[in-house]
Amino acid sequence: MSELETFRAEARAWLEENCPAEMRTPAKGDEDVCWGGRNFVFQSDAQKLWLERCVAKGYTVPDWPKAYGGAGLSPQETKVLRQEMAKLGCRSPLNSFGIWMLGPALLKFGTEEQKVHYLGQIARGEIRWCQGYSEPGSGSDLVSMQTFGEDKGDHWVVNGQKIWTSYADKADWIFCLVRTDKTNKYQGISFLLFDMETPGVTTKPIKLISGNSPFCETFFDNVVVPKHQIVGELNRGWDVAKYLLGHEREMISGMGGDGGVTSIGAAMKAVLSEEPVLRAQMALFDVENLTFRAHGERFMDEWKTGKAHPAYSNLMKYVGTELNKKRNELVMSIGGTQALEWESERSNGGSKARNWLRTKANSIEGGTSEVMLNVVSKRILEMPGA
Amino acid sequence: MSELETFRAEARAWLEENCPAEMRTPAKGDEDVCWGGRNFVFQSDAQKLWLERCVAKGYTVPDWPKAYGGAGLSPQETKVLRQEMAKLGCRSPLNSFGIWMLGPALLKFGTEEQKVHYLGQIARGEIRWCQGYSEPGSGSDLVSMQTFGEDKGDHWVVNGQKIWTSYADKADWIFCLVRTDKTNKYQGISFLLFDMETPGVTTKPIKLISGNSPFCETFFDNVVVPKHQIVGELNRGWDVAKYLLGHEREMISGMGGDGGVTSIGAAMKAVLSEEPVLRAQMALFDVENLTFRAHGERFMDEWKTGKAHPAYSNLMKYVGTELNKKRNELVMSIGGTQALEWESERSNGGSKARNWLRTKANSIEGGTSEVMLNVVSKRILEMPGA
Amino acid sequence: MAMTLNDDQNMLRESARDFMASEAPVTHFRKFRDMGCKDGFSHGLWKQFAEMGFTGILIPEAEGGMGMGQIEAGIVLEEIGRNLSPSPFLTTSVAAVEALKLADKAMRDRWFPGILAGETVIGIAIEEGVKHRPEKIACVAERSGNGFKLTGHKQFVVQGTSSDMLIVAARTAGAVGETDGLTLFAVDKDAAGLSMEAARLVDSAMAAHVKLDGVQVNADAVIGDVDGGWAVLSKMLDAGRVGAAAEMVGVGTGAMDMTFDYLKTRKQFDRVIGEFQALQHRAAHLYGEMEGARSIVLKAQSLMDEGHAKAELYVAAAKAKAGLACNLAVREGVQMHGGIGMTDEYDIGLYMKRDRGLNEFFGDAYYHADRVATMNGY
Amino acid sequence: MAMTLNDDQNMLRESARDFMASEAPVTHFRKFRDMGCKDGFSHGLWKQFAEMGFTGILIPEAEGGMGMGQIEAGIVLEEIGRNLSPSPFLTTSVAAVEALKLADKAMRDRWFPGILAGETVIGIAIEEGVKHRPEKIACVAERSGNGFKLTGHKQFVVQGTSSDMLIVAARTAGAVGETDGLTLFAVDKDAAGLSMEAARLVDSAMAAHVKLDGVQVNADAVIGDVDGGWAVLSKMLDAGRVGAAAEMVGVGTGAMDMTFDYLKTRKQFDRVIGEFQALQHRAAHLYGEMEGARSIVLKAQSLMDEGHAKAELYVAAAKAKAGLACNLAVREGVQMHGGIGMTDEYDIGLYMKRDRGLNEFFGDAYYHADRVATMNGY
């Protein structure tokens, strides 16, 4: 413990010295988030400085090995660093699907050459990634995908269409599932990486019910992908994708709101004290919320010690996303007529309504609630049947 | 309307003259209910007199034709009679599965001879009936039944076992589904009637979680059933049974409690005023209860005018029984520790707890909630699949 | 009354259904939404409503209307809900008309013709906080000259800035929290001291924040009796509530039907998803909820039309149940549509937004469940 | 603390699991139920509990106990719940011991040895109405002679007539509704003026109505401080609540496991019913609820053991959640068992009855949800 406390003191000192004051205030919106990449425009000198300092220290990916741009911290040290950052209110230096999703997959399935090349770029925030999984017509049924890469010797020629590619219009590269064998449903898919500027790639933003457009449709028209840009074995991309989806589910399962156990009821006391039935809903929600936090804590402790069932993250994803939807229904109810406003300054540009609508996707993306329940039922409870 | 009002006045006068004062108080328990039959022992002279007078007037089955022991009343007149009986607090002169279940089936499927013979006995309360449908191993899957009637020319010899036969140990006759063709799953079942005193019939009461034993297991060991005791065509007993189950579902769907819209909350005000979250549950229940009453009223009005979907009673059965279970959960919560008592006088012999437990069967008997949802989904919503 | 529609009502349903489907389907709503229309509805459509006789559906025949009741108004509202047809029908032809029916002849003569012609729009200025609390009205009307001077603030005045007149509830006596001492006023949109600021809502309706800065009105602006406004207000609110409930039956049914169609066509794992039993059971349950909502709304409408003593209880239950059922319908609708349900391009999300607005309108399900408890004596 | 059991705790779990499964399985419960046992539990089994060290699990090591915490008591309680093992463990070894730990040495010396030996049973006499309302205690303790005279009525005193001593909460000052002014007393079962009437409950436990008709106790019968009983009471109640929650995790898990086994074997329509997706989804949902309950109970226990300021909040949430989840488990259990689930012969109904009793014990889910709201500041 004492060694960890030494690290804590060092980390604290480093953060206090290196994290600019402007980066210690809460992010106000999307424009305060640093996504990195070739086309990213820093919103302030502080934002740029904070990223550069973290990159130099390996703190954009503190638990990755130093060889790949990380700081080589242990899980305990990483946790301590996060705690100290939270205490000082430090913003995340870099948001990145490369860090959250592709990175872990590369660490597990990538060649040494790929690790050095791609992980370094990710850690430095040089390349912004997007994910090409879903296709129109293959939502929950991912393996029914049609996008095909034709083998041309040293490269594939990819044709097809993806949907729900997050920020594809802003991304530099894509990690993408492509069918490379039409005769084998499961073992005929490969996990490819390629540049979004490759000729033949086009994107079209999808407008959501929240009014925002974080996702795109992405089209591939004879896109040439060199063979060395495959992760894992040929036709075994499904293994990589499943591993990665597990990571995504863990992430989303933590989404039950503010990540904390603070009740939203106290701030709404004036409304709730006059609405006894609504207050009762809030009370029952708080019971569920405290439960979910404790459940998540227990799950993480069991996961770290290898005691959790491998499919357990599916359960957490189900419970957490349904809870988050319920929370936002309550926020809307308590917010009343003001929460209905969509553009006014009074409603902060309709932030409650837009967040509420956004959460409806939680139980769809990264595996629907229905698929999660199927998986829990079959893999954990071992219910019979197909 | 004026003609109906004349009838109302006449019915009222008849009831006032003929219904004994003792029969105008609420039934206190099972012992106050007249079930009729060969072995029934009247609990009072008034009970006997009330039955006899109603039989003479045709008022045990007011809407049946006079030829079969009824009073030949129109549906409107029957409703008026019921209203007047309710106003005076008259008890039902006769409770009978013969009236509620077998009667309607005989009216539709019986021969003229059967109608005159059996309906008359039913109307006069001479024969107490029980129902033999379910078998161990064939709960929701009724057509998988195994009880077999072997064709012996002028009679069948029936062997097998039934379960959930209501009051079989007290019944005189049974109406029973028996397989008469092993090669045809649906069209190989016949609807037979026979005397429970026929050699080879034995019964064994089933003790329920409520502590009561309203049901039996019933065993048939080479029971001889003459061929004229079949209702409907040979091997088409399923049609009779389905018709009858529809009636049962209508009956059970009306079971959402006291048959009225009176909230149970008012009487519990002292408790509810101190339990805000429980009060909120009660409030939401009352919304559902008022809804169900209106729904039932609308259903009956549509049913009478032929506008309701033929499978709609399945929906009402589902909604009504689930609601009744919820009501009893609330009754237990509001009743608190006193409602937990099982035998004390204070708790009226555990009546709340026993009723609560009894209602758990509502969503199982007469078709489980799951089967009801299947039927609604397939027949009304026309969802695809087997 | 029998809980089925009679022949006349069925005919009205057919004509309302045909009208909304052809003149104001969801594409109509989208058009006005996408042009950022400042009214949130089409004045041309409102004229067409008048031609159909809808605008005066609750106005007595003697005064040029159709003299019908809440059941008939609800029939039109259900079709409005099913098609998300934007119009001032609920506020003007249902809520406002019910209030004005209790006004004197001069006032009725002043406003009914314009409503009948589809030329007049009326805003309902009741709410003062983010939740519906009519008995907490604090807006003040002081005696002044020949009439009153109104001071205060109102919000969630749907179509307020498009209105020719606002019905304003203000306190002429009594303390906040009391139902006695309220008075309803017809306030002209151009009255000095009246200012409005429109806000677009999640369902693209426009709702105004209203400031009343010593607005002078004459005594003849009073609707009903001075200090006795609660009776008028209750009538108006109950008409608005049962009307919103009817519209939610339409919104929920529309969302449900669309979703059931989707279940029958969308394939996943080589099967039409409607074959999956878990979805079938949820679909059947949802159907039961919507049918229940339809029933209690019809019951509440018929009790209101009869002037039954229990009407208020049933209206509260109907608003609560329709709110809960419609909310379930749109949530299940978006979830069962999956990813495409999240896109602006598909209609299901529009139903979710409209449900939200209607649920808040004149008290949400929790507010009305609480009233049911109170009226039921606990 | 990590939210996983350590090696010692896992060993305890194994031994408790083996013990209950072999010495006090459901057949044991049935035997005592069917003989109409006046205690509702076996004194022999209580002795065996003592031999295992369970009875003194919360008693400090220095005083002969195991000196363990709520987590360990909960481990035993979960196995009790899973097997419906009838015993005075929850009232005597959990709730009463937690109160007595705050008493002076003389009192501890008087009662701990008997508890450790499995010879003493203690009843908790708190409730005065049908619902749990500890702050509404009206039972009066007047100063009298060297001590106090107790007058009032208590109910739902589980195993009251089998008890050697009752812990009675009474008012020495303050008004009904106040938490100040309460005092806890250890009252001997043979005290003059004390009378009890036992009532069998739905779950076959015996609970007493207690009449205190001027029961004279000495000053040394006070547990903790005069007028300051709320602190002792809160500790005792929270131990009882989190204990009941742990037992409900056992009851719910037992019911759930039994039901899942049934789903895997019962055939209908030529298929094992566990193949039906609608049941699968409900099963998976139920599993999530029970796992959630298990987690919040463990969290509450560990916060109590740490003496954390938030322990009270988490205990309330744990009692509420365990109650809701266990209730779902037994309802789904009976329904999924179908007809046989309704029979006394099958065990699932016994779980339903036990759930009911535990849900009421020291406040139900709605009561504790209300407390969570209050503690969360609204």
PDB file of C-alpha atoms in Angstrom, chain C residues 7-194:
ATOM      1  CA  ASP C   7     -73.585   4.598 -36.181  1.00  0.00           C
ATOM      2  CA  ASP C   8     -73.187   8.367 -36.238  1.00  0.00           C
ATOM      3  CA  GLN C   9     -69.999   8.118 -34.239  1.00  0.00           C
ATOM      4  CA  ASN C  10     -68.645   5.434 -36.522  1.00  0.00           C
ATOM      5  CA  MET C  11     -69.361   7.643 -39.518  1.00  0.00           C
ATOM      6  CA  LEU C  12     -67.555  10.522 -37.881  1.00  0.00           C
ATOM      7  CA  ARG C  13     -64.619   8.226 -37.223  1.00  0.00           C
ATOM      8  CA  GLU C  14     -64.463   7.201 -40.862  1.00  0.00           C
ATOM      9  CA  SER C  15     -64.544  10.754 -42.075  1.00  0.00           C
ATOM     10  CA  ALA C  16     -61.976  11.971 -39.518  1.00  0.00           C
ATOM     11  CA  ARG C  17     -59.742   9.029 -40.368  1.00  0.00           C
ATOM     12  CA  ASP C  18     -59.913   9.670 -44.099  1.00  0.00           C
ATOM     13  CA  PHE C  19     -59.427  13.379 -43.621  1.00  0.00           C
ATOM     14  CA  MET C  20     -56.342  13.164 -41.396  1.00  0.00           C
ATOM     15  CA  ALA C  21     -54.774  10.405 -43.454  1.00  0.00           C
ATOM     16  CA  SER C  22     -55.122  12.366 -46.673  1.00  0.00           C
ATOM     17  CA  GLU C  23     -54.823  16.002 -45.544  1.00  0.00           C
ATOM     18  CA  ALA C  24     -52.610  15.827 -42.452  1.00  0.00           C
ATOM     19  CA  PRO C  25     -50.567  12.619 -42.334  1.00  0.00           C
ATOM     20  CA  VAL C  26     -47.138  12.467 -40.727  1.00  0.00           C
ATOM     21  CA  THR C  27     -45.567  13.905 -43.881  1.00  0.00           C
ATOM     22  CA  HIS C  28     -47.634  17.050 -43.301  1.00  0.00           C
ATOM     23  CA  PHE C  29     -46.257  17.331 -39.780  1.00  0.00           C
ATOM     24  CA  ARG C  30     -42.705  16.819 -41.055  1.00  0.00           C
ATOM     25  CA  LYS C  31     -43.132  19.523 -43.657  1.00  0.00           C
ATOM     26  CA  PHE C  32     -44.132  22.148 -41.111  1.00  0.00           C
ATOM     27  CA  ARG C  33     -41.509  20.981 -38.685  1.00  0.00           C
ATOM     28  CA  ASP C  34     -38.716  21.095 -41.227  1.00  0.00           C
ATOM     29  CA  MET C  35     -39.609  24.571 -42.397  1.00  0.00           C
ATOM     30  CA  GLY C  36     -39.267  25.714 -38.763  1.00  0.00           C
ATOM     31  CA  CYS C  37     -42.811  27.093 -38.893  1.00  0.00           C
ATOM     32  CA  LYS C  38     -43.283  29.740 -36.210  1.00  0.00           C
ATOM     33  CA  ASP C  39     -46.842  28.532 -35.490  1.00  0.00           C
ATOM     34  CA  GLY C  40     -46.055  24.820 -35.473  1.00  0.00           C
ATOM     35  CA  PHE C  41     -49.209  24.187 -37.507  1.00  0.00           C
ATOM     36  CA  SER C  42     -50.822  25.144 -40.779  1.00  0.00           C
ATOM     37  CA  HIS C  43     -53.511  27.829 -40.824  1.00  0.00           C
ATOM     38  CA  GLY C  44     -54.699  26.309 -44.080  1.00  0.00           C
ATOM     39  CA  LEU C  45     -55.302  22.995 -42.371  1.00  0.00           C
ATOM     40  CA  TRP C  46     -57.148  24.770 -39.591  1.00  0.00           C
ATOM     41  CA  LYS C  47     -59.494  26.204 -42.220  1.00  0.00           C
ATOM     42  CA  GLN C  48     -59.995  22.706 -43.588  1.00  0.00           C
ATOM     43  CA  PHE C  49     -60.856  21.529 -40.063  1.00  0.00           C
ATOM     44  CA  ALA C  50     -63.549  24.202 -40.072  1.00  0.00           C
ATOM     45  CA  GLU C  51     -64.889  23.022 -43.421  1.00  0.00           C
ATOM     46  CA  MET C  52     -65.202  19.533 -41.965  1.00  0.00           C
ATOM     47  CA  GLY C  53     -67.119  20.993 -39.026  1.00  0.00           C
ATOM     48  CA  PHE C  54     -64.452  19.817 -36.568  1.00  0.00           C
ATOM     49  CA  THR C  55     -63.643  23.245 -35.139  1.00  0.00           C
ATOM     50  CA  GLY C  56     -67.167  23.654 -33.781  1.00  0.00           C
ATOM     51  CA  ILE C  57     -67.723  20.074 -32.770  1.00  0.00           C
ATOM     52  CA  LEU C  58     -68.443  21.041 -29.147  1.00  0.00           C
ATOM     53  CA  ILE C  59     -70.172  24.348 -29.904  1.00  0.00           C
ATOM     54  CA  PRO C  60     -73.957  24.093 -29.477  1.00  0.00           C
ATOM     55  CA  GLU C  61     -75.973  23.693 -32.657  1.00  0.00           C
ATOM     56  CA  ALA C  62     -77.941  26.828 -31.793  1.00  0.00           C
ATOM     57  CA  GLU C  63     -74.689  28.747 -31.996  1.00  0.00           C
ATOM     58  CA  GLY C  64     -73.635  27.251 -35.294  1.00  0.00           C
ATOM     59  CA  GLY C  65     -71.665  24.263 -34.047  1.00  0.00           C
ATOM     60  CA  MET C  66     -72.214  20.533 -34.219  1.00  0.00           C
ATOM     61  CA  GLY C  67     -73.390  20.296 -30.617  1.00  0.00           C
ATOM     62  CA  MET C  68     -71.562  17.073 -30.006  1.00  0.00           C
ATOM     63  CA  GLY C  69     -69.760  15.772 -26.912  1.00  0.00           C
ATOM     64  CA  GLN C  70     -66.407  14.566 -25.646  1.00  0.00           C
ATOM     65  CA  ILE C  71     -66.795  11.209 -27.363  1.00  0.00           C
ATOM     66  CA  GLU C  72     -67.008  12.888 -30.739  1.00  0.00           C
ATOM     67  CA  ALA C  73     -64.210  15.334 -29.981  1.00  0.00           C
ATOM     68  CA  GLY C  74     -62.173  12.323 -28.893  1.00  0.00           C
ATOM     69  CA  ILE C  75     -62.833  10.553 -32.174  1.00  0.00           C
ATOM     70  CA  VAL C  76     -61.266  13.467 -34.022  1.00  0.00           C
ATOM     71  CA  LEU C  77     -58.413  13.671 -31.503  1.00  0.00           C
ATOM     72  CA  GLU C  78     -57.571  10.004 -31.864  1.00  0.00           C
ATOM     73  CA  GLU C  79     -57.096  10.472 -35.599  1.00  0.00           C
ATOM     74  CA  ILE C  80     -55.056  13.606 -34.936  1.00  0.00           C
ATOM     75  CA  GLY C  81     -52.877  11.515 -32.631  1.00  0.00           C
ATOM     76  CA  ARG C  82     -52.510   8.665 -35.062  1.00  0.00           C
ATOM     77  CA  ASN C  83     -51.290  11.042 -37.773  1.00  0.00           C
ATOM     78  CA  LEU C  84     -49.487  13.540 -35.531  1.00  0.00           C
ATOM     79  CA  SER C  85     -51.568  16.185 -37.303  1.00  0.00           C
ATOM     80  CA  PRO C  86     -50.580  19.578 -35.894  1.00  0.00           C
ATOM     81  CA  SER C  87     -53.499  21.900 -35.130  1.00  0.00           C
ATOM     82  CA  PRO C  88     -54.987  24.093 -32.392  1.00  0.00           C
ATOM     83  CA  PHE C  89     -57.935  21.669 -32.105  1.00  0.00           C
ATOM     84  CA  LEU C  90     -57.260  20.450 -28.570  1.00  0.00           C
ATOM     85  CA  THR C  91     -56.637  23.864 -27.049  1.00  0.00           C
ATOM     86  CA  THR C  92     -59.109  25.934 -29.055  1.00  0.00           C
ATOM     87  CA  SER C  93     -61.977  23.634 -30.026  1.00  0.00           C
ATOM     88  CA  VAL C  94     -61.928  21.444 -26.938  1.00  0.00           C
ATOM     89  CA  ALA C  95     -60.492  23.190 -23.865  1.00  0.00           C
ATOM     90  CA  ALA C  96     -61.291  26.818 -24.759  1.00  0.00           C
ATOM     91  CA  VAL C  97     -64.738  26.042 -26.139  1.00  0.00           C
ATOM     92  CA  GLU C  98     -65.694  24.190 -22.956  1.00  0.00           C
ATOM     93  CA  ALA C  99     -64.712  27.279 -20.959  1.00  0.00           C
ATOM     94  CA  LEU C 100     -66.475  29.679 -23.286  1.00  0.00           C
ATOM     95  CA  LYS C 101     -69.667  27.620 -23.137  1.00  0.00           C
ATOM     96  CA  LEU C 102     -69.852  28.796 -19.523  1.00  0.00           C
ATOM     97  CA  ALA C 103     -69.348  32.445 -20.529  1.00  0.00           C
ATOM     98  CA  ASP C 104     -72.095  34.974 -21.235  1.00  0.00           C
ATOM     99  CA  LYS C 105     -73.648  35.363 -24.631  1.00  0.00           C
ATOM    100  CA  ALA C 106     -71.637  38.427 -25.592  1.00  0.00           C
ATOM    101  CA  MET C 107     -68.398  36.593 -25.153  1.00  0.00           C
ATOM    102  CA  ARG C 108     -69.620  33.491 -26.957  1.00  0.00           C
ATOM    103  CA  ASP C 109     -70.784  35.679 -29.831  1.00  0.00           C
ATOM    104  CA  ARG C 110     -67.429  37.329 -29.901  1.00  0.00           C
ATOM    105  CA  TRP C 111     -65.352  34.115 -30.183  1.00  0.00           C
ATOM    106  CA  PHE C 112     -67.432  31.210 -31.499  1.00  0.00           C
ATOM    107  CA  PRO C 113     -67.798  32.508 -35.083  1.00  0.00           C
ATOM    108  CA  GLY C 114     -64.041  32.751 -35.540  1.00  0.00           C
ATOM    109  CA  ILE C 115     -63.531  29.290 -34.098  1.00  0.00           C
ATOM    110  CA  LEU C 116     -66.255  27.888 -36.332  1.00  0.00           C
ATOM    111  CA  ALA C 117     -64.592  29.509 -39.330  1.00  0.00           C
ATOM    112  CA  GLY C 118     -61.175  28.129 -38.471  1.00  0.00           C
ATOM    113  CA  GLU C 119     -59.856  31.661 -38.171  1.00  0.00           C
ATOM    114  CA  THR C 120     -59.443  31.984 -34.439  1.00  0.00           C
ATOM    115  CA  VAL C 121     -56.902  30.319 -32.214  1.00  0.00           C
ATOM    116  CA  ILE C 122     -57.098  30.463 -28.423  1.00  0.00           C
ATOM    117  CA  GLY C 123     -54.295  29.814 -25.970  1.00  0.00           C
ATOM    118  CA  ILE C 124     -54.743  28.359 -22.495  1.00  0.00           C
ATOM    119  CA  ALA C 125     -52.662  30.276 -19.967  1.00  0.00           C
ATOM    120  CA  ILE C 126     -52.819  28.263 -16.766  1.00  0.00           C
ATOM    121  CA  GLU C 127     -49.423  26.827 -15.896  1.00  0.00           C
ATOM    122  CA  GLU C 128     -47.005  28.852 -13.810  1.00  0.00           C
ATOM    123  CA  GLY C 129     -44.431  26.210 -12.888  1.00  0.00           C
ATOM    124  CA  VAL C 130     -42.844  23.266 -14.641  1.00  0.00           C
ATOM    125  CA  LYS C 131     -45.561  20.893 -13.351  1.00  0.00           C
ATOM    126  CA  HIS C 132     -49.325  21.192 -13.554  1.00  0.00           C
ATOM    127  CA  ARG C 133     -50.636  22.754 -10.312  1.00  0.00           C
ATOM    128  CA  PRO C 134     -53.805  24.682 -11.101  1.00  0.00           C
ATOM    129  CA  GLU C 135     -54.691  25.296  -7.465  1.00  0.00           C
ATOM    130  CA  LYS C 136     -51.314  26.976  -6.982  1.00  0.00           C
ATOM    131  CA  ILE C 137     -52.080  29.801  -9.378  1.00  0.00           C
ATOM    132  CA  ALA C 138     -50.385  32.965  -8.131  1.00  0.00           C
ATOM    133  CA  CYS C 139     -51.034  35.316 -11.048  1.00  0.00           C
ATOM    134  CA  VAL C 140     -52.971  38.264  -9.601  1.00  0.00           C
ATOM    135  CA  ALA C 141     -55.991  40.145 -10.913  1.00  0.00           C
ATOM    136  CA  GLU C 142     -56.609  43.333  -8.939  1.00  0.00           C
ATOM    137  CA  ARG C 143     -59.773  45.381  -9.273  1.00  0.00           C
ATOM    138  CA  SER C 144     -58.927  48.353 -11.421  1.00  0.00           C
ATOM    139  CA  GLY C 145     -61.237  50.827 -13.062  1.00  0.00           C
ATOM    140  CA  ASN C 146     -64.099  49.137 -14.814  1.00  0.00           C
ATOM    141  CA  GLY C 147     -62.317  45.792 -14.592  1.00  0.00           C
ATOM    142  CA  PHE C 148     -59.110  44.147 -13.498  1.00  0.00           C
ATOM    143  CA  LYS C 149     -55.380  44.483 -13.836  1.00  0.00           C
ATOM    144  CA  LEU C 150     -53.511  41.242 -14.360  1.00  0.00           C
ATOM    145  CA  THR C 151     -49.965  40.695 -13.207  1.00  0.00           C
ATOM    146  CA  GLY C 152     -47.955  37.528 -13.314  1.00  0.00           C
ATOM    147  CA  HIS C 153     -46.329  34.920 -15.461  1.00  0.00           C
ATOM    148  CA  LYS C 154     -47.622  31.936 -17.394  1.00  0.00           C
ATOM    149  CA  GLN C 155     -45.817  29.191 -19.287  1.00  0.00           C
ATOM    150  CA  PHE C 156     -46.452  26.190 -21.497  1.00  0.00           C
ATOM    151  CA  VAL C 157     -49.109  28.169 -23.343  1.00  0.00           C
ATOM    152  CA  VAL C 158     -49.328  25.949 -26.393  1.00  0.00           C
ATOM    153  CA  GLN C 159     -49.682  27.943 -29.608  1.00  0.00           C
ATOM    154  CA  GLY C 160     -49.684  31.033 -27.426  1.00  0.00           C
ATOM    155  CA  THR C 161     -47.986  33.325 -29.933  1.00  0.00           C
ATOM    156  CA  SER C 162     -50.361  32.165 -32.656  1.00  0.00           C
ATOM    157  CA  SER C 163     -53.401  32.890 -30.508  1.00  0.00           C
ATOM    158  CA  ASP C 164     -55.937  35.652 -30.918  1.00  0.00           C
ATOM    159  CA  MET C 165     -56.983  35.398 -27.308  1.00  0.00           C
ATOM    160  CA  LEU C 166     -55.613  33.819 -24.164  1.00  0.00           C
ATOM    161  CA  ILE C 167     -57.733  32.322 -21.413  1.00  0.00           C
ATOM    162  CA  VAL C 168     -55.878  33.415 -18.313  1.00  0.00           C
ATOM    163  CA  ALA C 169     -56.535  32.076 -14.824  1.00  0.00           C
ATOM    164  CA  ALA C 170     -55.739  34.583 -12.105  1.00  0.00           C
ATOM    165  CA  ARG C 171     -56.384  35.071  -8.456  1.00  0.00           C
ATOM    166  CA  THR C 172     -58.972  37.672  -7.483  1.00  0.00           C
ATOM    167  CA  ALA C 173     -59.174  36.441  -3.891  1.00  0.00           C
ATOM    168  CA  GLY C 174     -57.890  33.727  -1.596  1.00  0.00           C
ATOM    169  CA  ALA C 175     -54.389  32.436  -1.080  1.00  0.00           C
ATOM    170  CA  VAL C 176     -52.148  30.319  -3.260  1.00  0.00           C
ATOM    171  CA  GLY C 177     -53.250  26.729  -2.813  1.00  0.00           C
ATOM    172  CA  GLU C 178     -56.957  27.544  -2.507  1.00  0.00           C
ATOM    173  CA  THR C 179     -59.402  26.741  -5.254  1.00  0.00           C
ATOM    174  CA  ASP C 180     -61.717  29.557  -4.236  1.00  0.00           C
ATOM    175  CA  GLY C 181     -60.848  33.018  -5.404  1.00  0.00           C
ATOM    176  CA  LEU C 182     -59.758  32.236  -8.942  1.00  0.00           C
ATOM    177  CA  THR C 183     -61.201  33.987 -11.949  1.00  0.00           C
ATOM    178  CA  LEU C 184     -60.827  33.253 -15.652  1.00  0.00           C
ATOM    179  CA  PHE C 185     -60.272  36.037 -18.146  1.00  0.00           C
ATOM    180  CA  ALA C 186     -60.356  36.320 -21.904  1.00  0.00           C
ATOM    181  CA  VAL C 187     -57.327  38.447 -22.693  1.00  0.00           C
ATOM    182  CA  ASP C 188     -56.805  39.831 -26.156  1.00  0.00           C
ATOM    183  CA  LYS C 189     -53.420  39.039 -27.677  1.00  0.00           C
ATOM    184  CA  ASP C 190     -52.782  42.727 -28.334  1.00  0.00           C
ATOM    185  CA  ALA C 191     -53.531  43.886 -24.793  1.00  0.00           C
ATOM    186  CA  ALA C 192     -51.035  46.407 -23.481  1.00  0.00           C
ATOM    187  CA  GLY C 193     -48.612  44.876 -21.000  1.00  0.00           C
ATOM    188  CA  LEU C 194     -48.926  41.383 -22.460  1.00  0.00           C
TER     189      LEU C 194
END
